Amino acid sequence: MQTVTLNNGVEMPILGFGVFQIPDADTEKVVTEAIATGYRLLDTAVSYGNEEAVGAAIAASGVAREDLFVTTKLWIQDSRDGSAEDATKRSFEDSLNRLGLDYLDLYLIHQPFGDYYGEWRAMTDLYRQGLIRAIGVANFYPDRLVDLIEHNEITPAVNQIETHPFFQRAEYQTEMAELGVQIQSWGPFAEGRNNLFADPTLTAIADAHGKSVGQVVLRWLTERGVIAIPKSVRPERMAENFDSLDFTLTDAEMTAIAGLDTGESLFFDHRDPEAVRRLSGRSYN
Ligand code: NDP
């Protein structure tokens, strides 16, 4: 598997498997199939409610721990009593226990809300103790990312953000590269929104290569150096998505796909006060 080198030298697979919206009861079976397909990068979060099932699949897989790359994410901590750092360390330990692991490969701040400076300090501590190989963020817009970098010792290794053909983030990817932050796509297929799998531009490119639209989208991301973590509960799609690194898109095809960019989220904008309110009201700890 092709890897990217993070800003601290850690190697991360460019293609992995996401488990958002997979019901807890199905997750062990699905992740077992994903690992058997060849996926080694697994992406979960405390808010997905399926860390324990991911851990059970890992334990039963027989794959050596050092051959896996496991990511989970910290949900927004209640910091009204000023103890985001302690709360983060507790949440981390709970995640690790649910996953049945003794270290994480990547730990992300899931949302840029609340006392994420306190959270970052705690994560920095855990990183320095060797309990996490790399720390990063998700859903950080440029101003928040630069602010975090300017006021802390450690620069996030990764920023996991919505990235797909309809919201491509090319300029932001360049800015992040200058900062030393690796872009990772969430929602590589935009969860099928905008009729992605039947899009005429993507379909024509897929036909030209004898590939599927899903494979074209993943190749477009990985050719750009974007880490992708597609989700599927179906083994045939897991295999199809995994088998997407063996062809090359032409410059003309890359340009055609660039033309699909709307420059806007298909989900919600993390700078929208209503979104901040809605997400901040959720608790998963
Ligand atoms: P995706 O863009 O990966 O889309 C998943 C959907 O596409 C599912 O409905 C799946 O259906 C379908 N699908 C998958 N492969 C194919 C294929 N080859 N052909 C046709 N349909 C296909 O959405 P996600 O939101 O799941 O994003 C991926 C991962 O990113 C998540 O699982 C999670 O790990 C992460 N994420 C992180 C977020 C964050 O805030 N940091 C937010 C959202 C996601 P089926 O399962 O039936 O095959």
mmCIF file of C-alpha atoms and ligand atoms in Angstrom:
data_model
loop_
_atom_site.group_PDB
_atom_site.id
_atom_site.type_symbol
_atom_site.label_atom_id
_atom_site.label_comp_id
_atom_site.label_asym_id
_atom_site.label_seq_id
_atom_site.Cartn_x
_atom_site.Cartn_y
_atom_site.Cartn_z
ATOM 1 C CA MET A 1 0.000 0.000 0.000
ATOM 2 C CA GLN A 2 1.248 3.454 -0.945
ATOM 3 C CA THR A 3 1.827 5.646 2.114
ATOM 4 C CA VAL A 4 2.264 9.327 2.859
ATOM 5 C CA THR A 5 4.844 10.593 5.321
ATOM 6 C CA LEU A 6 3.360 12.783 8.037
ATOM 7 C CA ASN A 7 5.183 15.819 9.482
ATOM 8 C CA ASN A 8 6.717 13.704 12.258
ATOM 9 C CA GLY A 9 7.963 10.962 9.922
ATOM 10 C CA VAL A 10 5.104 8.502 10.566
ATOM 11 C CA GLU A 11 3.968 6.617 7.445
ATOM 12 C CA MET A 12 0.205 6.562 6.885
ATOM 13 C CA PRO A 13 -1.600 4.488 4.215
ATOM 14 C CA ILE A 14 -3.112 6.665 1.497
ATOM 15 C CA LEU A 15 -6.257 4.542 1.347
ATOM 16 C CA GLY A 16 -8.247 3.196 4.271
ATOM 17 C CA PHE A 17 -11.670 2.289 5.558
ATOM 18 C CA GLY A 18 -14.187 4.494 7.410
ATOM 19 C CA VAL A 19 -16.893 3.179 9.726
ATOM 20 C CA PHE A 20 -19.202 6.188 10.195
ATOM 21 C CA GLN A 21 -22.894 5.207 10.228
ATOM 22 C CA ILE A 22 -22.176 1.483 10.400
ATOM 23 C CA PRO A 23 -24.414 0.215 13.201
ATOM 24 C CA ASP A 24 -22.499 -1.110 16.170
ATOM 25 C CA ALA A 25 -24.049 -4.568 15.734
ATOM 26 C CA ASP A 26 -22.728 -4.873 12.160
ATOM 27 C CA THR A 27 -19.341 -3.250 12.632
ATOM 28 C CA GLU A 28 -17.295 -6.246 13.767
ATOM 29 C CA LYS A 29 -18.355 -8.263 10.709
ATOM 30 C CA VAL A 30 -17.865 -5.346 8.318
ATOM 31 C CA VAL A 31 -14.414 -4.437 9.677
ATOM 32 C CA THR A 32 -13.397 -8.111 9.619
ATOM 33 C CA GLU A 33 -14.282 -8.133 5.911
ATOM 34 C CA ALA A 34 -12.457 -4.868 5.340
ATOM 35 C CA ILE A 35 -9.261 -6.173 6.953
ATOM 36 C CA ALA A 36 -9.552 -9.408 4.938
ATOM 37 C CA THR A 37 -9.893 -7.265 1.793
ATOM 38 C CA GLY A 38 -6.555 -5.669 2.625
ATOM 39 C CA TYR A 39 -7.435 -2.407 4.389
ATOM 40 C CA ARG A 40 -4.960 -1.544 7.137
ATOM 41 C CA LEU A 41 -6.021 2.046 7.892
ATOM 42 C CA LEU A 42 -9.225 2.037 9.969
ATOM 43 C CA ASP A 43 -11.048 5.273 10.835
ATOM 44 C CA THR A 44 -13.534 5.434 13.703
ATOM 45 C CA ALA A 45 -14.575 7.967 16.362
ATOM 46 C CA VAL A 46 -16.037 7.892 19.829
ATOM 47 C CA SER A 47 -19.159 9.534 18.380
ATOM 48 C CA TYR A 48 -19.701 6.632 15.937
ATOM 49 C CA GLY A 49 -20.467 4.351 18.891
ATOM 50 C CA ASN A 50 -18.603 1.410 17.340
ATOM 51 C CA GLU A 51 -15.055 1.540 18.699
ATOM 52 C CA GLU A 52 -15.548 -1.672 20.668
ATOM 53 C CA ALA A 53 -16.683 -3.556 17.577
ATOM 54 C CA VAL A 54 -13.728 -2.201 15.588
ATOM 55 C CA GLY A 55 -11.473 -3.436 18.404
ATOM 56 C CA ALA A 56 -13.082 -6.887 18.344
ATOM 57 C CA ALA A 57 -12.445 -7.175 14.598
ATOM 58 C CA ILE A 58 -8.828 -6.081 15.067
ATOM 59 C CA ALA A 59 -8.296 -8.609 17.860
ATOM 60 C CA ALA A 60 -9.723 -11.458 15.780
ATOM 61 C CA SER A 61 -7.936 -10.473 12.559
ATOM 62 C CA GLY A 62 -4.564 -12.031 13.264
ATOM 63 C CA VAL A 63 -2.937 -8.994 11.631
ATOM 64 C CA ALA A 64 0.070 -7.721 13.568
ATOM 65 C CA ARG A 65 -0.665 -4.514 15.450
ATOM 66 C CA GLU A 66 2.209 -2.671 13.776
ATOM 67 C CA ASP A 67 0.718 -3.452 10.359
ATOM 68 C CA LEU A 68 -2.510 -1.623 11.213
ATOM 69 C CA PHE A 69 -3.047 2.127 11.338
ATOM 70 C CA VAL A 70 -5.911 2.939 13.697
ATOM 71 C CA THR A 71 -7.498 6.377 13.958
ATOM 72 C CA THR A 72 -10.139 7.517 16.401
ATOM 73 C CA LYS A 73 -11.478 10.964 17.266
ATOM 74 C CA LEU A 74 -12.125 12.915 20.415
ATOM 75 C CA TRP A 75 -15.608 14.416 20.672
ATOM 76 C CA ILE A 76 -16.131 17.966 22.022
ATOM 77 C CA GLN A 77 -15.412 17.892 25.751
ATOM 78 C CA ASP A 78 -17.543 19.652 28.312
ATOM 79 C CA SER A 79 -15.026 22.235 29.508
ATOM 80 C CA ARG A 80 -17.287 24.488 31.567
ATOM 81 C CA ASP A 81 -15.493 23.416 34.727
ATOM 82 C CA GLY A 82 -12.158 24.181 33.069
ATOM 83 C CA SER A 83 -10.914 20.635 32.852
ATOM 84 C CA ALA A 84 -10.802 19.873 29.136
ATOM 85 C CA GLU A 85 -7.316 18.434 29.561
ATOM 86 C CA ASP A 86 -8.389 15.883 32.167
ATOM 87 C CA ALA A 87 -11.564 15.082 30.245
ATOM 88 C CA THR A 88 -9.528 14.493 27.082
ATOM 89 C CA LYS A 89 -7.193 12.090 28.831
ATOM 90 C CA ARG A 90 -10.157 10.162 30.251
ATOM 91 C CA SER A 91 -11.859 10.012 26.872
ATOM 92 C CA PHE A 92 -8.632 8.849 25.238
ATOM 93 C CA GLU A 93 -8.209 6.067 27.777
ATOM 94 C CA ASP A 94 -11.822 4.972 27.281
ATOM 95 C CA SER A 95 -11.348 4.884 23.504
ATOM 96 C CA LEU A 96 -8.148 2.887 23.842
ATOM 97 C CA ASN A 97 -9.875 0.407 26.166
ATOM 98 C CA ARG A 98 -12.866 0.030 23.862
ATOM 99 C CA LEU A 99 -10.507 -0.568 20.936
ATOM 100 C CA GLY A 100 -8.487 -3.030 23.024
ATOM 101 C CA LEU A 101 -5.238 -1.290 22.055
ATOM 102 C CA ASP A 102 -2.294 0.060 23.988
ATOM 103 C CA TYR A 103 -1.517 2.886 21.573
ATOM 104 C CA LEU A 104 -3.247 4.768 18.752
ATOM 105 C CA ASP A 105 -1.745 5.596 15.394
ATOM 106 C CA LEU A 106 -3.714 8.814 14.952
ATOM 107 C CA TYR A 107 -5.950 10.737 17.331
ATOM 108 C CA LEU A 108 -7.999 13.636 15.973
ATOM 109 C CA ILE A 109 -9.930 16.506 17.515
ATOM 110 C CA HIS A 110 -13.267 15.808 15.811
ATOM 111 C CA GLN A 111 -14.693 19.340 15.767
ATOM 112 C CA PRO A 112 -13.151 22.817 16.100
ATOM 113 C CA PHE A 113 -15.471 23.769 18.958
ATOM 114 C CA GLY A 114 -15.163 24.177 22.713
ATOM 115 C CA ASP A 115 -11.835 24.247 24.517
ATOM 116 C CA TYR A 116 -9.878 22.506 21.808
ATOM 117 C CA TYR A 117 -6.717 24.225 23.029
ATOM 118 C CA GLY A 118 -7.012 22.322 26.309
ATOM 119 C CA GLU A 119 -7.768 19.175 24.313
ATOM 120 C CA TRP A 120 -4.707 19.773 22.143
ATOM 121 C CA ARG A 121 -2.458 20.228 25.179
ATOM 122 C CA ALA A 122 -3.685 16.900 26.567
ATOM 123 C CA MET A 123 -3.173 15.185 23.224
ATOM 124 C CA THR A 124 0.322 16.666 23.004
ATOM 125 C CA ASP A 125 1.059 15.132 26.389
ATOM 126 C CA LEU A 126 -0.259 11.716 25.342
ATOM 127 C CA TYR A 127 1.754 11.954 22.127
ATOM 128 C CA ARG A 128 4.933 12.741 24.054
ATOM 129 C CA GLN A 129 4.278 9.776 26.320
ATOM 130 C CA GLY A 130 4.283 7.564 23.221
ATOM 131 C CA LEU A 131 0.621 6.600 23.521
ATOM 132 C CA ILE A 132 -0.260 8.135 20.141
ATOM 133 C CA ARG A 133 1.979 8.073 17.050
ATOM 134 C CA ALA A 134 0.467 11.201 15.467
ATOM 135 C CA ILE A 135 -2.093 13.809 16.510
ATOM 136 C CA GLY A 136 -4.311 15.881 14.283
ATOM 137 C CA VAL A 137 -7.624 17.606 13.754
ATOM 138 C CA ALA A 138 -10.770 17.340 11.663
ATOM 139 C CA ASN A 139 -13.074 19.923 10.181
ATOM 140 C CA PHE A 140 -10.697 22.824 10.815
ATOM 141 C CA TYR A 141 -11.085 25.741 8.412
ATOM 142 C CA PRO A 142 -7.890 27.683 7.557
ATOM 143 C CA ASP A 143 -8.226 30.401 10.215
ATOM 144 C CA ARG A 144 -8.756 27.880 13.029
ATOM 145 C CA LEU A 145 -5.900 25.701 11.787
ATOM 146 C CA VAL A 146 -3.406 28.559 11.572
ATOM 147 C CA ASP A 147 -4.467 29.829 14.999
ATOM 148 C CA LEU A 148 -3.935 26.404 16.553
ATOM 149 C CA ILE A 149 -0.508 26.117 14.918
ATOM 150 C CA GLU A 150 0.522 29.651 15.941
ATOM 151 C CA HIS A 151 -0.279 29.058 19.611
ATOM 152 C CA ASN A 152 0.991 25.538 20.197
ATOM 153 C CA GLU A 153 4.238 23.645 19.997
ATOM 154 C CA ILE A 154 3.006 20.776 17.860
ATOM 155 C CA THR A 155 1.531 21.249 14.393
ATOM 156 C CA PRO A 156 -1.319 18.821 13.605
ATOM 157 C CA ALA A 157 -0.088 15.983 11.397
ATOM 158 C CA VAL A 158 -3.453 15.653 9.638
ATOM 159 C CA ASN A 159 -6.603 17.674 9.004
ATOM 160 C CA GLN A 160 -9.505 15.393 8.034
ATOM 161 C CA ILE A 161 -12.012 17.472 6.070
ATOM 162 C CA GLU A 162 -14.906 17.017 3.688
ATOM 163 C CA THR A 163 -13.241 16.503 0.282
ATOM 164 C CA HIS A 164 -14.901 15.046 -2.830
ATOM 165 C CA PRO A 165 -15.471 16.038 -6.483
ATOM 166 C CA PHE A 166 -18.111 18.625 -5.550
ATOM 167 C CA PHE A 167 -16.012 20.229 -2.768
ATOM 168 C CA GLN A 168 -12.396 19.739 -3.769
ATOM 169 C CA ARG A 169 -10.393 21.926 -1.319
ATOM 170 C CA ALA A 170 -7.459 22.284 -3.754
ATOM 171 C CA GLU A 171 -6.343 25.715 -2.518
ATOM 172 C CA TYR A 172 -6.698 24.666 1.087
ATOM 173 C CA GLN A 173 -4.653 21.542 0.354
ATOM 174 C CA THR A 174 -1.830 23.783 -0.903
ATOM 175 C CA GLU A 175 -2.049 25.996 2.192
ATOM 176 C CA MET A 176 -2.022 22.943 4.448
ATOM 177 C CA ALA A 177 0.981 21.480 2.627
ATOM 178 C CA GLU A 178 2.849 24.733 3.301
ATOM 179 C CA LEU A 179 1.986 24.377 6.984
ATOM 180 C CA GLY A 180 3.069 20.731 7.048
ATOM 181 C CA VAL A 181 -0.462 19.411 7.562
ATOM 182 C CA GLN A 182 -1.583 16.373 5.554
ATOM 183 C CA ILE A 183 -5.067 16.562 4.028
ATOM 184 C CA GLN A 184 -7.371 13.585 4.561
ATOM 185 C CA SER A 185 -10.754 13.335 2.859
ATOM 186 C CA TRP A 186 -13.912 12.440 4.673
ATOM 187 C CA GLY A 187 -16.948 11.623 2.555
ATOM 188 C CA PRO A 188 -14.906 10.855 -0.594
ATOM 189 C CA PHE A 189 -18.142 9.951 -2.390
ATOM 190 C CA ALA A 190 -20.089 12.792 -0.758
ATOM 191 C CA GLU A 191 -22.118 9.861 0.608
ATOM 192 C CA GLY A 192 -23.596 9.596 -2.903
ATOM 193 C CA ARG A 193 -25.077 13.117 -2.838
ATOM 194 C CA ASN A 194 -25.508 15.089 -6.097
ATOM 195 C CA ASN A 195 -26.007 11.695 -7.737
ATOM 196 C CA LEU A 196 -22.221 11.247 -7.667
ATOM 197 C CA PHE A 197 -22.214 7.626 -8.831
ATOM 198 C CA ALA A 198 -24.171 8.582 -12.003
ATOM 199 C CA ASP A 199 -22.355 11.824 -12.728
ATOM 200 C CA PRO A 200 -21.795 12.009 -16.530
ATOM 201 C CA THR A 201 -18.229 13.405 -16.305
ATOM 202 C CA LEU A 202 -17.134 10.754 -13.809
ATOM 203 C CA THR A 203 -18.971 8.001 -15.704
ATOM 204 C CA ALA A 204 -17.232 8.891 -18.980
ATOM 205 C CA ILE A 205 -13.813 8.775 -17.292
ATOM 206 C CA ALA A 206 -14.678 5.489 -15.575
ATOM 207 C CA ASP A 207 -15.752 3.950 -18.914
ATOM 208 C CA ALA A 208 -12.521 5.109 -20.577
ATOM 209 C CA HIS A 209 -10.474 3.168 -17.989
ATOM 210 C CA GLY A 210 -12.793 0.193 -17.560
ATOM 211 C CA LYS A 211 -13.196 1.277 -13.924
ATOM 212 C CA SER A 212 -16.138 2.282 -11.740
ATOM 213 C CA VAL A 213 -17.050 5.841 -10.737
ATOM 214 C CA GLY A 214 -16.040 4.992 -7.155
ATOM 215 C CA GLN A 215 -12.586 3.909 -8.313
ATOM 216 C CA VAL A 216 -12.163 7.078 -10.388
ATOM 217 C CA VAL A 217 -13.059 9.281 -7.426
ATOM 218 C CA LEU A 218 -10.628 7.478 -5.139
ATOM 219 C CA ARG A 219 -7.860 7.585 -7.736
ATOM 220 C CA TRP A 220 -8.493 11.292 -8.292
ATOM 221 C CA LEU A 221 -8.022 11.838 -4.541
ATOM 222 C CA THR A 222 -4.965 9.633 -4.108
ATOM 223 C CA GLU A 223 -3.308 11.063 -7.226
ATOM 224 C CA ARG A 224 -3.683 14.469 -5.577
ATOM 225 C CA GLY A 225 -2.002 13.067 -2.464
ATOM 226 C CA VAL A 226 -5.234 13.111 -0.447
ATOM 227 C CA ILE A 227 -5.730 10.236 2.013
ATOM 228 C CA ALA A 228 -9.163 8.637 1.465
ATOM 229 C CA ILE A 229 -11.246 6.455 3.792
ATOM 230 C CA PRO A 230 -14.318 5.286 1.840
ATOM 231 C CA LYS A 231 -17.025 3.464 3.766
ATOM 232 C CA SER A 232 -18.997 0.486 2.489
ATOM 233 C CA VAL A 233 -20.798 -2.339 4.238
ATOM 234 C CA ARG A 234 -20.684 -4.465 1.068
ATOM 235 C CA PRO A 235 -17.647 -6.731 0.488
ATOM 236 C CA GLU A 236 -17.767 -6.310 -3.308
ATOM 237 C CA ARG A 237 -17.635 -2.521 -2.958
ATOM 238 C CA MET A 238 -14.897 -2.731 -0.308
ATOM 239 C CA ALA A 239 -12.828 -4.704 -2.821
ATOM 240 C CA GLU A 240 -13.700 -2.349 -5.680
ATOM 241 C CA ASN A 241 -12.700 0.691 -3.630
ATOM 242 C CA PHE A 242 -9.495 -0.945 -2.426
ATOM 243 C CA ASP A 243 -8.568 -1.831 -6.002
ATOM 244 C CA SER A 244 -8.303 1.785 -7.143
ATOM 245 C CA LEU A 245 -4.585 2.520 -7.133
ATOM 246 C CA ASP A 246 -3.494 0.735 -10.308
ATOM 247 C CA PHE A 247 -4.361 3.292 -12.979
ATOM 248 C CA THR A 248 -3.571 6.928 -13.741
ATOM 249 C CA LEU A 249 -5.885 9.738 -14.725
ATOM 250 C CA THR A 250 -4.756 11.981 -17.560
ATOM 251 C CA ASP A 251 -4.287 15.728 -17.156
ATOM 252 C CA ALA A 252 -7.417 16.256 -19.253
ATOM 253 C CA GLU A 253 -9.394 13.979 -16.926
ATOM 254 C CA MET A 254 -8.072 15.778 -13.849
ATOM 255 C CA THR A 255 -9.129 19.074 -15.442
ATOM 256 C CA ALA A 256 -12.596 17.707 -16.257
ATOM 257 C CA ILE A 257 -13.055 16.588 -12.636
ATOM 258 C CA ALA A 258 -11.793 19.977 -11.403
ATOM 259 C CA GLY A 259 -14.777 21.450 -13.268
ATOM 260 C CA LEU A 260 -17.203 19.659 -10.898
ATOM 261 C CA ASP A 261 -16.092 21.703 -7.870
ATOM 262 C CA THR A 262 -18.860 23.837 -6.352
ATOM 263 C CA GLY A 263 -16.492 25.244 -3.721
ATOM 264 C CA GLU A 264 -19.103 24.552 -1.041
ATOM 265 C CA SER A 265 -19.948 21.867 1.456
ATOM 266 C CA LEU A 266 -22.729 19.435 0.559
ATOM 267 C CA PHE A 267 -23.287 18.805 4.260
ATOM 268 C CA PHE A 268 -22.830 21.885 6.434
ATOM 269 C CA ASP A 269 -20.356 24.639 7.036
ATOM 270 C CA HIS A 270 -18.507 24.361 10.345
ATOM 271 C CA ARG A 271 -18.507 28.171 10.549
ATOM 272 C CA ASP A 272 -22.318 28.320 10.490
ATOM 273 C CA PRO A 273 -23.529 29.272 14.028
ATOM 274 C CA GLU A 274 -26.459 26.862 13.727
ATOM 275 C CA ALA A 275 -24.069 23.968 12.983
ATOM 276 C CA VAL A 276 -21.855 24.977 15.906
ATOM 277 C CA ARG A 277 -24.900 24.997 18.210
ATOM 278 C CA ARG A 278 -26.235 21.674 16.920
ATOM 279 C CA LEU A 279 -22.935 19.797 17.189
ATOM 280 C CA SER A 280 -22.027 21.360 20.523
ATOM 281 C CA GLY A 281 -25.282 20.061 22.001
ATOM 282 C CA ARG A 282 -24.278 16.473 21.385
ATOM 283 C CA SER A 283 -22.538 14.425 24.011
ATOM 284 C CA TYR A 284 -20.832 11.087 23.503
ATOM 285 C CA ASN A 285 -18.704 10.726 26.591
HETATM 286 P P1 NDP B 1 -18.616 8.074 1.748
HETATM 287 O O1 NDP B 1 -18.448 9.267 0.901
HETATM 288 O O2 NDP B 1 -17.482 7.138 1.962
HETATM 289 O O3 NDP B 1 -19.856 7.303 1.145
HETATM 290 C C1 NDP B 1 -20.369 6.127 1.699
HETATM 291 C C2 NDP B 1 -21.607 5.743 0.868
HETATM 292 O O4 NDP B 1 -21.208 5.341 -0.449
HETATM 293 C C3 NDP B 1 -22.359 4.610 1.475
HETATM 294 O O5 NDP B 1 -23.743 4.871 1.244
HETATM 295 C C4 NDP B 1 -21.909 3.402 0.652
HETATM 296 O O6 NDP B 1 -22.965 2.456 0.606
HETATM 297 C C5 NDP B 1 -21.660 4.016 -0.699
HETATM 298 N N1 NDP B 1 -20.590 3.345 -1.468
HETATM 299 C C6 NDP B 1 -19.361 3.016 -1.022
HETATM 300 N N2 NDP B 1 -18.620 2.489 -2.012
HETATM 301 C C7 NDP B 1 -19.391 2.489 -3.110
HETATM 302 C C8 NDP B 1 -19.167 2.073 -4.447
HETATM 303 N N3 NDP B 1 -18.001 1.576 -4.845
HETATM 304 N N4 NDP B 1 -20.205 2.209 -5.338
HETATM 305 C C9 NDP B 1 -21.381 2.739 -4.941
HETATM 306 N N5 NDP B 1 -21.651 3.149 -3.690
HETATM 307 C C10 NDP B 1 -20.653 3.032 -2.777
HETATM 308 O O7 NDP B 1 -19.192 8.581 3.174
HETATM 309 P P2 NDP B 1 -18.716 8.602 4.689
HETATM 310 O O8 NDP B 1 -19.440 9.726 5.301
HETATM 311 O O9 NDP B 1 -18.881 7.286 5.302
HETATM 312 O O10 NDP B 1 -17.176 9.001 4.645
HETATM 313 C C11 NDP B 1 -16.128 8.066 4.750
HETATM 314 C C12 NDP B 1 -15.503 8.071 6.140
HETATM 315 O O11 NDP B 1 -15.023 9.371 6.485
HETATM 316 C C13 NDP B 1 -16.489 7.774 7.284
HETATM 317 O O12 NDP B 1 -16.863 6.417 7.338
HETATM 318 C C14 NDP B 1 -15.722 8.279 8.480
HETATM 319 O O13 NDP B 1 -14.734 7.343 8.861
HETATM 320 C C15 NDP B 1 -15.120 9.550 7.917
HETATM 321 N N6 NDP B 1 -15.945 10.739 8.204
HETATM 322 C C16 NDP B 1 -15.433 11.706 9.048
HETATM 323 C C17 NDP B 1 -16.142 12.849 9.350
HETATM 324 C C18 NDP B 1 -15.535 13.853 10.255
HETATM 325 O O14 NDP B 1 -16.245 14.775 10.713
HETATM 326 N N7 NDP B 1 -14.255 13.797 10.554
HETATM 327 C C19 NDP B 1 -17.496 13.098 8.793
HETATM 328 C C20 NDP B 1 -17.949 12.051 7.915
HETATM 329 C C21 NDP B 1 -17.190 10.928 7.634
HETATM 330 P P3 NDP B 1 -22.783 0.933 1.176
HETATM 331 O O15 NDP B 1 -22.196 1.026 2.545
HETATM 332 O O16 NDP B 1 -24.177 0.399 1.146
HETATM 333 O O17 NDP B 1 -21.868 0.263 0.199
#
